[in-house]
CSV table of C-alpha atoms and ligand atoms in Angstrom, one decimal:
chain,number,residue,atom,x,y,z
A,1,UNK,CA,2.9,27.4,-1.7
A,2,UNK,CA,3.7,23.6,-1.3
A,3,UNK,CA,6.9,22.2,-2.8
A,4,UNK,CA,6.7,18.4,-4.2
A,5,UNK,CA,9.8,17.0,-5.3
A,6,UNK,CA,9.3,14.4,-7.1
A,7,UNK,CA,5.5,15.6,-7.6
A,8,UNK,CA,5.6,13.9,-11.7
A,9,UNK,CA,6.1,10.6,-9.8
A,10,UNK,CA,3.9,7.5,-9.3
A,11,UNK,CA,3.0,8.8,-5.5
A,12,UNK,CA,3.8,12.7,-6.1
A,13,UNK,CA,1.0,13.7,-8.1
A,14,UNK,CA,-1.5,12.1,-6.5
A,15,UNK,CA,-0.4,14.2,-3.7
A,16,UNK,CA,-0.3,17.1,-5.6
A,17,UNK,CA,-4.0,16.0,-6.8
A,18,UNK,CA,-4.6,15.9,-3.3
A,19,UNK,CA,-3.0,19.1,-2.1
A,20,UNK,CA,-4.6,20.8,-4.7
A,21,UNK,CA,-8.1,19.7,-3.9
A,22,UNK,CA,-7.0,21.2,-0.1
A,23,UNK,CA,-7.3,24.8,-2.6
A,24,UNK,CA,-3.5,24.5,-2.1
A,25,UNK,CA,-0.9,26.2,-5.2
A,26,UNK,CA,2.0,23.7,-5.6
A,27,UNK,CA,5.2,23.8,-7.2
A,28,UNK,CA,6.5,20.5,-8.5
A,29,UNK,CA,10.7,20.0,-8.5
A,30,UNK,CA,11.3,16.9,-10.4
A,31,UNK,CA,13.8,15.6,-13.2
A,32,UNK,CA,11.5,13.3,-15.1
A,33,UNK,CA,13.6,10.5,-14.6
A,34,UNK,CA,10.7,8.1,-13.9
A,35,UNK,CA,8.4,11.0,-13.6
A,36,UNK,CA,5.7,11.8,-16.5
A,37,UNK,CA,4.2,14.7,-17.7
A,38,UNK,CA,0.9,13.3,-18.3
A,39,UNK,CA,0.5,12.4,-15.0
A,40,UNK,CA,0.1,16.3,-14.3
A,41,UNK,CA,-1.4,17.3,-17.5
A,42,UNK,CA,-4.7,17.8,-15.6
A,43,UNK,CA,-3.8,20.6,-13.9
A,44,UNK,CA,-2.6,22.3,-17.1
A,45,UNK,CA,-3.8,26.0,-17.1
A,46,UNK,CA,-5.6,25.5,-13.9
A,47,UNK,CA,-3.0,28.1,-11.9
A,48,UNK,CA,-2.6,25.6,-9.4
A,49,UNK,CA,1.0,23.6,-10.4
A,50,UNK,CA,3.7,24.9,-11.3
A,51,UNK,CA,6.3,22.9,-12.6
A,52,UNK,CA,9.9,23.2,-12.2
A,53,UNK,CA,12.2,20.6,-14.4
A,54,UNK,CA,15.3,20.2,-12.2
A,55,UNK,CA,17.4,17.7,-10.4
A,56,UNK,CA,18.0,17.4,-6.7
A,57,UNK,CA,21.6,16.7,-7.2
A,58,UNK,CA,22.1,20.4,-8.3
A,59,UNK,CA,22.1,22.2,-4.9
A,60,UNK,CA,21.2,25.9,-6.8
A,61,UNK,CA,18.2,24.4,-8.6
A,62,UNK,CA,17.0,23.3,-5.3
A,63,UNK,CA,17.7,26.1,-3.7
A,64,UNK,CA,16.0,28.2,-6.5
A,65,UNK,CA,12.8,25.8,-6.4
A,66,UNK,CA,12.2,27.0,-3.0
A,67,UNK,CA,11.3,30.7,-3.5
A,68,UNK,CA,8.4,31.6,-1.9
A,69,UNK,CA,7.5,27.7,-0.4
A,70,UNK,CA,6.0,27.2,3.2
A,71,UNK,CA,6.2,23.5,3.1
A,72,UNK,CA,8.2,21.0,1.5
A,73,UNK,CA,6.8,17.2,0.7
A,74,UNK,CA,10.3,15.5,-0.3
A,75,UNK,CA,9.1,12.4,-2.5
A,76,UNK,CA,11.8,12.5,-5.3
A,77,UNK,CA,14.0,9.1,-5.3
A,78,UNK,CA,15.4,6.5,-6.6
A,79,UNK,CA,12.6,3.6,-6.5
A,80,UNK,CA,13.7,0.7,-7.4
A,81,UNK,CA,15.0,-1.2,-4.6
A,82,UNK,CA,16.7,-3.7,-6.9
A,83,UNK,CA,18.9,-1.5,-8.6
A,84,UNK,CA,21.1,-1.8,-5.3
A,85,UNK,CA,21.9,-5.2,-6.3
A,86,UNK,CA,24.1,-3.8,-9.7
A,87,UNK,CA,24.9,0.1,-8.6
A,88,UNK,CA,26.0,1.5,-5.5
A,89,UNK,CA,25.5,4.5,-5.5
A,90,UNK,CA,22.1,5.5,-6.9
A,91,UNK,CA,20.6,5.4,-3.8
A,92,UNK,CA,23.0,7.3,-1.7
A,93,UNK,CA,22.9,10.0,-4.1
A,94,UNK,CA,18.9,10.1,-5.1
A,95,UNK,CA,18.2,9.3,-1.7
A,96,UNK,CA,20.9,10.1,1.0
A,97,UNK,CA,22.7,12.9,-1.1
A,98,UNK,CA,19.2,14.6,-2.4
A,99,UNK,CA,17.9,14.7,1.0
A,100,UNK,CA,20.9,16.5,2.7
A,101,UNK,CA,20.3,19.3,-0.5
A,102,UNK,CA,16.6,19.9,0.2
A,103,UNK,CA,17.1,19.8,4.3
A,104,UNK,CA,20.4,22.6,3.2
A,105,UNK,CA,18.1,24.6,1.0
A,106,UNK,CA,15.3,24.9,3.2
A,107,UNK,CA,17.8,26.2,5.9
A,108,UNK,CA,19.4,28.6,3.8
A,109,UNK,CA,15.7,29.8,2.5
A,110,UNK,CA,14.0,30.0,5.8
A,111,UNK,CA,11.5,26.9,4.8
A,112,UNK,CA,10.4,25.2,8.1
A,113,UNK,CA,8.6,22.6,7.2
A,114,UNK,CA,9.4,19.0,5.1
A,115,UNK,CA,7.0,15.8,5.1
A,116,UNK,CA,9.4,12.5,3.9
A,117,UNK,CA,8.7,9.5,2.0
A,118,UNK,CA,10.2,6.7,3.8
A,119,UNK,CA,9.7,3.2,3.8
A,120,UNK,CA,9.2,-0.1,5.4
A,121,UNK,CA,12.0,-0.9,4.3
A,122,UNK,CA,14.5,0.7,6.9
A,123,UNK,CA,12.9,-2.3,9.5
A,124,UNK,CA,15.0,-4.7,7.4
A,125,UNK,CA,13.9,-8.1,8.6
A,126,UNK,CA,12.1,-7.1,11.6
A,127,UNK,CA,12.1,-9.0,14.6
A,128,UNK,CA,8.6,-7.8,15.5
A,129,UNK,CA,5.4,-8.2,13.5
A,130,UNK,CA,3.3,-6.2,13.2
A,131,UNK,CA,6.3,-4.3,13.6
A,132,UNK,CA,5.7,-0.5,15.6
A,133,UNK,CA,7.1,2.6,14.7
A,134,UNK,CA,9.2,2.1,17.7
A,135,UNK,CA,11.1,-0.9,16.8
A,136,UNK,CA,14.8,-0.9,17.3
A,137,UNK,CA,17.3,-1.3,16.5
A,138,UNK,CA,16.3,-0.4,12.7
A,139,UNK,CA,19.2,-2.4,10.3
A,140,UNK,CA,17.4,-2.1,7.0
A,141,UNK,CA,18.9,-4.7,4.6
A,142,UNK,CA,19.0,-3.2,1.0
A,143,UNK,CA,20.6,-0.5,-0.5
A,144,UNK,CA,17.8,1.3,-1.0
A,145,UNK,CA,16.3,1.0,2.9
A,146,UNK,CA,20.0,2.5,3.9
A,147,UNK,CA,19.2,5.4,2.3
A,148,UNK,CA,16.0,5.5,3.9
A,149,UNK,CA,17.0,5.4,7.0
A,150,UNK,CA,20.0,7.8,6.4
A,151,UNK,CA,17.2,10.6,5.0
A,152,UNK,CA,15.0,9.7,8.4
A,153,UNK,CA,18.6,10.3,10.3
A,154,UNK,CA,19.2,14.2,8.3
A,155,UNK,CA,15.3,15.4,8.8
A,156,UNK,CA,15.9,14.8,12.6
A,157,UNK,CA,19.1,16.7,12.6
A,158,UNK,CA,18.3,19.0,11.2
A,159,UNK,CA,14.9,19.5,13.3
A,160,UNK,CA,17.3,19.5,16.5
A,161,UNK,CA,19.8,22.1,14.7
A,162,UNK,CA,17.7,24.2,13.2
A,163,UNK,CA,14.4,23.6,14.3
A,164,UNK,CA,13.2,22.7,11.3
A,165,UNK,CA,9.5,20.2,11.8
A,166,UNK,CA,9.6,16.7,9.4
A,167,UNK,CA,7.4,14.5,9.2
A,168,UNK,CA,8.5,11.1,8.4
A,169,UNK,CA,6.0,8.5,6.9
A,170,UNK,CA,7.2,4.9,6.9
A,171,UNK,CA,4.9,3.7,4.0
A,172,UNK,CA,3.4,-0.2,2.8
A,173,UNK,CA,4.0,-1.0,-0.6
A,174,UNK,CA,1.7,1.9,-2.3
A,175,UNK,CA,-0.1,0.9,-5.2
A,176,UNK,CA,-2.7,2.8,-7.7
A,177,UNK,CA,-3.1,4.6,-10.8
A,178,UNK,CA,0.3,5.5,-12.6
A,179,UNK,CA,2.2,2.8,-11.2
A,180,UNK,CA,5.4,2.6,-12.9
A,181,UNK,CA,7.0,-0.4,-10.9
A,182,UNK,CA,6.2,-3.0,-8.4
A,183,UNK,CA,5.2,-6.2,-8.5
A,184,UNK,CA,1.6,-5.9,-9.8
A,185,UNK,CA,2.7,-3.4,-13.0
A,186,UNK,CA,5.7,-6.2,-13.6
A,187,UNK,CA,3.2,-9.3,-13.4
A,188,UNK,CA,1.1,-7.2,-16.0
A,189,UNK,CA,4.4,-6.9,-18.4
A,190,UNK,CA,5.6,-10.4,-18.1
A,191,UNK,CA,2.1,-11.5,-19.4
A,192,UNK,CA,2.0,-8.9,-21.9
A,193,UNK,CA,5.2,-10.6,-23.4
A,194,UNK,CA,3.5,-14.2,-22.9
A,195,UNK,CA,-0.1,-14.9,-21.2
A,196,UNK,CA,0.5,-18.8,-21.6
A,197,UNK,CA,3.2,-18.0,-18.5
A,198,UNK,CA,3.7,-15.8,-15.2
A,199,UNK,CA,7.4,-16.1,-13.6
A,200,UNK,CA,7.4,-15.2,-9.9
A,201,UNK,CA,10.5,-14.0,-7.9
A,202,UNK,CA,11.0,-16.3,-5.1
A,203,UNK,CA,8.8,-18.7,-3.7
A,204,UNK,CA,5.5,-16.8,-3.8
A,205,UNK,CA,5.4,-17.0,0.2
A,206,UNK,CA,6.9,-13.3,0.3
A,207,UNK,CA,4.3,-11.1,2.0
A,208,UNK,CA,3.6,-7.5,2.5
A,209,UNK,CA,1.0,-4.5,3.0
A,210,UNK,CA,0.1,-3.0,0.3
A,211,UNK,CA,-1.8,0.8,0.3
A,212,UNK,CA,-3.6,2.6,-1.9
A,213,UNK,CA,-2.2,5.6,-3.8
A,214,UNK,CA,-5.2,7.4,-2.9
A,215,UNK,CA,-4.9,6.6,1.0
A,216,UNK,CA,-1.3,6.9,1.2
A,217,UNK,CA,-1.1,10.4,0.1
A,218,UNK,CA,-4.4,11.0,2.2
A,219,UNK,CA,-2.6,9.6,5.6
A,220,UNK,CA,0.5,11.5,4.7
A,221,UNK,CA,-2.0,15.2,4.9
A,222,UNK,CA,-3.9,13.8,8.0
A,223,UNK,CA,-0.7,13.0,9.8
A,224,UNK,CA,0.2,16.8,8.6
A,225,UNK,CA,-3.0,18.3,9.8
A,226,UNK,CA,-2.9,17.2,13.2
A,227,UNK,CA,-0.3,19.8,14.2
A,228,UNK,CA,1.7,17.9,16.3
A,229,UNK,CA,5.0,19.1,17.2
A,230,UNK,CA,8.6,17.4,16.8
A,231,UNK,CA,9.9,15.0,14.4
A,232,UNK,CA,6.6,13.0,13.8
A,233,UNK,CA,7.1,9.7,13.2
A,234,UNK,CA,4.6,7.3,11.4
A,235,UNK,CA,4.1,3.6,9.5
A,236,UNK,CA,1.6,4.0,7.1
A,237,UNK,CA,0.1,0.9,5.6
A,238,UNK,CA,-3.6,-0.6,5.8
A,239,UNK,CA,-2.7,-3.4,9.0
A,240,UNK,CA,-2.5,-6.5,6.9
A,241,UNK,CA,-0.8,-8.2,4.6
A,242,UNK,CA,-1.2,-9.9,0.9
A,243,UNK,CA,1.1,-12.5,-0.4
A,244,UNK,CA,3.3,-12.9,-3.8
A,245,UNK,CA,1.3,-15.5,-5.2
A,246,UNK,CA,-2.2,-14.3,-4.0
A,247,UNK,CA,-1.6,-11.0,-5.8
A,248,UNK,CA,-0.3,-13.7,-9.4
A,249,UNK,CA,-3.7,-14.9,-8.6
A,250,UNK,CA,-5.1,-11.8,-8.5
A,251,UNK,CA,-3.5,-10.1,-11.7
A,252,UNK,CA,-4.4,-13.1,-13.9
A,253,UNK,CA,-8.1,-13.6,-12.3
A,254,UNK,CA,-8.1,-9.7,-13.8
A,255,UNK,CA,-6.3,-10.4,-16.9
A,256,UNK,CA,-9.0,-12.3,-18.0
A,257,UNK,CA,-6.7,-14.7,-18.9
A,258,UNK,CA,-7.2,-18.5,-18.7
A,259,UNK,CA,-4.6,-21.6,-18.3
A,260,UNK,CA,-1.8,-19.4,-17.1
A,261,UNK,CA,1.3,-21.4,-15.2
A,262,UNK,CA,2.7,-20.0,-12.3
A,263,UNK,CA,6.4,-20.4,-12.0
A,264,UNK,CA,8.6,-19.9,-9.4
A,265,UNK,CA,12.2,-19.1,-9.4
A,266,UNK,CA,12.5,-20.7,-5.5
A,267,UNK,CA,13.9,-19.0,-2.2
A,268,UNK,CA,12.6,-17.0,0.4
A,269,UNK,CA,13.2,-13.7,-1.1
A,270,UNK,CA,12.9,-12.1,-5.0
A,271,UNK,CA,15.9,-10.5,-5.2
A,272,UNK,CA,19.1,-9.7,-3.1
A,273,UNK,CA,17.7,-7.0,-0.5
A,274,UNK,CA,14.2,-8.1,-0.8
A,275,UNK,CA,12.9,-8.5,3.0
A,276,UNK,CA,10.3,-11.5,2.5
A,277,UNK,CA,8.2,-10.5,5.3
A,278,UNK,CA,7.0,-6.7,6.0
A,279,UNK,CA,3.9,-5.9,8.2
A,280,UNK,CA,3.9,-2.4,9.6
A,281,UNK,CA,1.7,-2.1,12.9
A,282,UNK,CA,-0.6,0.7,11.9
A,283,UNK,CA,-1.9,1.5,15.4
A,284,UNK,CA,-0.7,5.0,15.6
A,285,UNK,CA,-2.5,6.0,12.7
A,286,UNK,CA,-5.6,4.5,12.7
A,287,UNK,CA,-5.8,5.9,16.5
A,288,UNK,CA,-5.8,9.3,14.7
A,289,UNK,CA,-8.8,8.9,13.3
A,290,UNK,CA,-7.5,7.5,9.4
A,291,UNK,CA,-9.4,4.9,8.4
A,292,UNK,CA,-8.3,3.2,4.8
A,293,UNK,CA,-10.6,2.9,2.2
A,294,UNK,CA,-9.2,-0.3,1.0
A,295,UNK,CA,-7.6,-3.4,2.7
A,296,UNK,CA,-4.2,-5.0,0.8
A,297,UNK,CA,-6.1,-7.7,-1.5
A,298,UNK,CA,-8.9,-4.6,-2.7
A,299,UNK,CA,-5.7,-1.9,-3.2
A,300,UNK,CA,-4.2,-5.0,-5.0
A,301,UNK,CA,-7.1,-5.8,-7.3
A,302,UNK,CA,-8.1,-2.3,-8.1
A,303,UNK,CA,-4.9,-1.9,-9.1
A,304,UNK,CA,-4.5,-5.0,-11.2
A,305,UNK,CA,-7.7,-3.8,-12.9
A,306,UNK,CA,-6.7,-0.2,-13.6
A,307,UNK,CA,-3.0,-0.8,-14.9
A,308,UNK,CA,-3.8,-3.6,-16.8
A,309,UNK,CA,-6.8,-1.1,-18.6
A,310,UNK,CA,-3.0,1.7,-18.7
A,311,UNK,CA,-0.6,-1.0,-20.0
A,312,UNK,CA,-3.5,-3.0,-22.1
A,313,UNK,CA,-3.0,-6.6,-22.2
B,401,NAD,P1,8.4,7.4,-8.7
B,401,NAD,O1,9.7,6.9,-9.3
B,401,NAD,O2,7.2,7.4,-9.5
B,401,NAD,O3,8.6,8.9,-8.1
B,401,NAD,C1,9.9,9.4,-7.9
B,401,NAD,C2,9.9,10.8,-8.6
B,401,NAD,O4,11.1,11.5,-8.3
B,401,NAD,C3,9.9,10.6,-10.1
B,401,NAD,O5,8.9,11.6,-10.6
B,401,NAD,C4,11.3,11.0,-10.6
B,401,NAD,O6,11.3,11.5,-11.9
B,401,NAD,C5,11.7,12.0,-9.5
B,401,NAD,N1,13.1,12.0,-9.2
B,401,NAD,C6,14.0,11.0,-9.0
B,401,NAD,N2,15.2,11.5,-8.8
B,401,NAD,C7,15.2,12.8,-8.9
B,401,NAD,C8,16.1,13.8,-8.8
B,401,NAD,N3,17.4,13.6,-8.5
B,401,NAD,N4,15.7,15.1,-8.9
B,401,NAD,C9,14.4,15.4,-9.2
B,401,NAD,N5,13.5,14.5,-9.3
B,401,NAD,C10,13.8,13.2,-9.2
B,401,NAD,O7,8.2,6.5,-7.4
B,401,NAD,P2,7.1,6.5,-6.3
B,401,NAD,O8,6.7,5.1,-6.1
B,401,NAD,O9,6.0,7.5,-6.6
B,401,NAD,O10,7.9,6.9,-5.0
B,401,NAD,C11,7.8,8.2,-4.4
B,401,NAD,C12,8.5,8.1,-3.0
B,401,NAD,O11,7.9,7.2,-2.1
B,401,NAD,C13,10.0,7.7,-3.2
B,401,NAD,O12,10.7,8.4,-2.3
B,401,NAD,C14,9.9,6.2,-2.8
B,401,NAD,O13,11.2,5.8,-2.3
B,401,NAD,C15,8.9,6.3,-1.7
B,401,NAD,N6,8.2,5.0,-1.4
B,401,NAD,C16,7.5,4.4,-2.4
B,401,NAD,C17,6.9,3.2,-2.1
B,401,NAD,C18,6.1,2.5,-3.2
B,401,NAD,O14,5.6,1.4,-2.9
B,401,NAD,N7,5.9,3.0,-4.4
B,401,NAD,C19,7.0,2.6,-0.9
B,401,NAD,C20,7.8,3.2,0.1
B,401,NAD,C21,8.4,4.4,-0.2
């Protein structure tokens, strides 16, 4: 059996969808923080997921979550990049402190296997674009990239300590169904609240790769399935980018809406933190034979079209 913490999350349970198509059983460890029930609801009687309420934070729950697991895919964290700008501590502890209690539970219960969501984010403002998996030095410059970077640091320790195999994923900005946060689901709530008028952090020249749901938790198997040994190490984004205000031109052209302004509050970057600039060199994967289905703009407007059919305009 698989373990998905965080598997009630935006990303999670599509994975757990996709594990589960692989004829996999799957236990789910997740606090419900931003997590949902209904994004598992599917699999409701179907023996496949089992779902365990509990938070990483308490080191017996995890520890009890891992009975009988062969594989760990350690999702659960604090998402919101932005929330480093007020509190301190929520990604040390949902990220930096909740990875050190799965790595200590998997040692104590013999599990030899974990598969981590990391992020672009640990680059910071990369000196290199595309930027490679071997870029360095890595000085991420938010909060939440810190903590990134600080999970990356534990998997690898513990690999050489204990043996333990990790595969690290450095994802794009992954989009989809069930988005909970990110740009596209906030452009669809700030013209919920008034479609005469769409405010964009920062100058709109920001720009990023942006992946499907669906082909982010389908890289993250393949990387899996290819055995290889050692920490594996891999950026997994689509190989091109899509700007701020093309994707406010994208969500509006899908709203349906007409005569919308486009303000924008100014500066290079949204927020404190934000890196205005991320483009992951996807090389490595696509020379393992993953192809994704959909390029940034298409994962951008499929999404536009299927959250703004969730939220409702
Ligand atoms: P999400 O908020 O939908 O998923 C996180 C899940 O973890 C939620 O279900 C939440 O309830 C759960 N959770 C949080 N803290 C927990 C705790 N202490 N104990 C148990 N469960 C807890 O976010 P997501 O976008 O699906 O992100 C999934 C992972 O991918 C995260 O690690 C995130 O940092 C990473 N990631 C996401 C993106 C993106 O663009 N969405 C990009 C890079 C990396």
């Amino acid at each position: 059996m698989d373990l998905v913490t965080g598997g009630a999350g935006f990303i999670g349970s599509h994975l757990v969808d996709a594990l589960v198509e692989q004829g996999k059983e799957v236990r789910v460890m997740d606090n419900f923080s931003s997590g949902r029930e209904e994004f598992l609801a599917h699999h409701e009687g179907s023996g496949s997921v089992e779902v365990y309420r509990g938070d990483l934070l308490d080191q017996e729950a995890v520890i009890t979550a891992m009975e009988g697991i062969e594989a760990v895919h350690h999702l659960a964290a604090n998402p919101d990049i932005r929330l480093g700008t007020e509190v301190t501590d929520t990604d040390l502890r949902q990220g930096t402190v909740a990875t050190y209690n799965v790595l200590e539970a998997m040692r104590v219960s013999e599990v030899g296997r974990i598969s981590f969501a990391s992020s672009s984010a640990v680059y910071g403002e990369a000196g290199v674009m595309p930027t490679p998996e071997d870029y360095g030095p890595v000085m991420p410059i938010s909060l939440y990239g810190a903590s990134k970077l600080a999970s990356e640091a534990l998997i690898t320790a513990w690999a050489g300590t204990f043996g333990a195999q990790g595969y690290i994923h450095r994802f794009a900005n992954i989009v989809g169904p069930r988005g909970t946060h990110g740009v596209i689901f906030d452009f669809i709530h700030k013209l919920k609240r008034d479609p005469a008028r769409l405010e964009v952090l920062g100058d709109g020249n920001q720009e990023k790769s942006y992946m499907s749901a669906h082909d982010c938790v389908k890289s993250m198997l393949h990387v899996i399935d290819l055995g290889e040994e050692g920490p594996v190490l891999n950026n997994l984004g689509t190989g091109d980018t899509c700007s701020v205000s093309r994707i406010a031109e994208i969500v509006i052209e899908e709203s349906g809406l007409e005569g919308v302004s486009i303000d924008y509050t100014g500066g290079r970057r949204g927020w404190a933190g934000d890196v205005p600039k991320t483009y992951l060199d996807v090389t490595k994967l696509l020379g393992t034979g993953f192809e994704p289905t959909a390029m940034s703009e298409q994962a951008v407007r499929d999404t536009a079209r299927v959250l703004i059919s969730e939220i409702g305009l």
